[in-house]
Amino acid sequence: MHLDFEPSAPSLEDIDFSKFLEVDMRIGEVVEVQDFPEAKKPSYKLKVDFGEGVGVKKSSAQITVHYNKEELIGKKVLAVVNFPPRQIGKFMSEVLVMGFSDSNNDIVLFNLDKDVPNGARLH
């Protein structure tokens, strides 16, 4: 699912701006975190509140190296909310939580420097 790129890799092919606008990326607040022992790679099951328009959605996230369950509660995360649901084992992931690979290819979540409301769209 994830493509691995070195930070020094060149950018991907150009896309039309309209394609970018089709990707609905929103801020949501993590409201529930559970272990996901059935996952192939260490992961959590998340419930994320994107506010009234999108609601609460489920996601699987490989973020166990840098984050414990307690510190994730209340954390704002960026996610793609308009991909089709994806079956991951017995779990149906409804959104894709976004992050960056560190030097060990472990995921670091996107971080805000100011608060924005749940459901705010990236543009």
Coordinates of C-alpha atoms in Angstrom, one line a residue:
M1 CA 0.0 0.0 0.0
H2 CA 2.8 2.4 0.8
L3 CA 5.5 3.4 -1.6
D4 CA 8.9 4.0 0.0
F5 CA 10.8 6.9 -1.3
E6 CA 14.2 8.3 -0.1
P7 CA 13.9 11.9 0.8
S8 CA 16.4 12.7 -2.0
A9 CA 14.3 10.9 -4.7
P10 CA 12.9 13.1 -7.5
S11 CA 9.2 14.1 -7.5
L12 CA 6.7 11.9 -9.2
E13 CA 5.2 12.7 -12.6
D14 CA 3.2 15.9 -12.8
I15 CA -0.6 15.6 -12.3
D16 CA -3.4 17.9 -13.3
F17 CA -4.4 20.2 -10.5
S18 CA -8.0 18.9 -10.8
K19 CA -6.8 15.4 -9.7
F20 CA -5.3 16.9 -6.6
L21 CA -8.6 18.6 -5.8
E22 CA -10.4 15.3 -6.0
V23 CA -8.4 14.0 -2.9
D24 CA -10.3 15.1 0.2
M25 CA -7.8 15.5 3.0
R26 CA -9.3 16.5 6.4
I27 CA -8.2 17.1 10.0
G28 CA -9.8 14.8 12.6
E29 CA -9.3 14.1 16.3
V30 CA -8.4 10.6 17.5
V31 CA -11.2 9.6 19.9
E32 CA -10.4 5.9 20.3
V33 CA -7.3 3.7 19.9
Q34 CA -7.1 -0.1 20.1
D35 CA -4.3 -2.6 19.6
F36 CA -4.4 -4.4 16.2
P37 CA -2.6 -7.7 16.9
E38 CA -3.9 -9.4 13.8
A39 CA -2.2 -6.8 11.5
K40 CA 0.9 -8.0 9.5
K41 CA 2.9 -5.0 10.8
P42 CA 2.4 -3.5 14.3
S43 CA -0.6 -1.2 14.0
Y44 CA -3.4 0.5 15.9
K45 CA -7.1 0.6 15.1
L46 CA -8.2 4.3 15.3
K47 CA -11.5 6.0 15.5
V48 CA -11.2 9.6 14.2
D49 CA -13.8 12.3 14.5
F50 CA -13.9 14.6 11.5
G51 CA -16.8 16.7 12.6
E52 CA -20.4 16.9 11.5
G53 CA -19.9 16.6 7.7
V54 CA -17.8 13.5 7.7
G55 CA -18.4 12.0 11.1
V56 CA -16.4 9.4 13.0
K57 CA -14.3 7.0 10.8
K58 CA -12.1 4.0 11.4
S59 CA -8.5 3.6 10.2
S60 CA -5.6 1.3 10.7
A61 CA -2.3 3.0 11.3
Q62 CA 1.3 1.7 11.5
I63 CA 2.3 4.3 14.1
T64 CA 3.2 2.1 17.1
V65 CA 6.9 3.0 17.1
H66 CA 6.5 6.7 17.8
Y67 CA 3.1 6.8 19.6
N68 CA 1.5 5.0 22.5
K69 CA -2.3 4.7 22.7
E70 CA -2.7 7.2 25.5
E71 CA -0.9 10.0 23.7
L72 CA -3.0 9.5 20.5
I73 CA -6.3 10.3 22.2
G74 CA -7.2 13.9 21.4
K75 CA -4.4 14.2 18.8
K76 CA -5.3 15.8 15.5
V77 CA -4.4 13.8 12.4
L78 CA -4.6 14.4 8.7
A79 CA -6.4 11.8 6.6
V80 CA -7.8 11.1 3.2
V81 CA -11.5 10.7 3.7
N82 CA -12.7 9.9 0.2
F83 CA -10.8 6.7 -0.6
P84 CA -13.0 3.6 -0.8
P85 CA -13.0 1.5 2.4
R86 CA -10.1 -1.1 2.5
Q87 CA -10.3 -4.4 4.2
I88 CA -7.2 -5.0 6.4
G89 CA -7.6 -8.5 7.9
K90 CA -10.9 -8.5 9.7
F91 CA -10.9 -4.7 10.0
M92 CA -12.5 -2.3 7.5
S93 CA -10.4 0.9 7.3
E94 CA -12.5 3.9 6.1
V95 CA -9.9 6.6 5.9
L96 CA -6.1 6.8 5.3
V97 CA -4.2 8.6 8.1
M98 CA -1.3 10.5 6.6
G99 CA 2.3 10.5 7.9
F100 CA 5.9 10.6 6.8
S101 CA 8.6 7.9 7.0
D102 CA 11.5 8.7 9.3
S103 CA 15.1 7.5 8.7
N104 CA 14.0 4.0 9.8
N105 CA 10.8 3.9 7.7
D106 CA 8.7 4.3 10.8
I107 CA 5.7 6.6 10.4
V108 CA 5.6 10.1 11.9
L109 CA 2.2 11.7 11.9
F110 CA 1.6 15.1 10.2
N111 CA 1.5 17.8 12.9
L112 CA -0.3 21.1 13.1
D113 CA 1.3 24.2 14.6
K114 CA -2.1 25.8 15.2
D115 CA -5.5 24.3 16.1
V116 CA -8.1 23.9 13.4
P117 CA -11.6 22.5 13.7
N118 CA -12.3 18.8 13.1
G119 CA -13.2 18.4 9.4
A120 CA -11.0 21.3 8.2
R121 CA -9.9 20.5 4.6
L122 CA -6.3 20.7 3.4
H123 CA -6.0 23.2 0.5

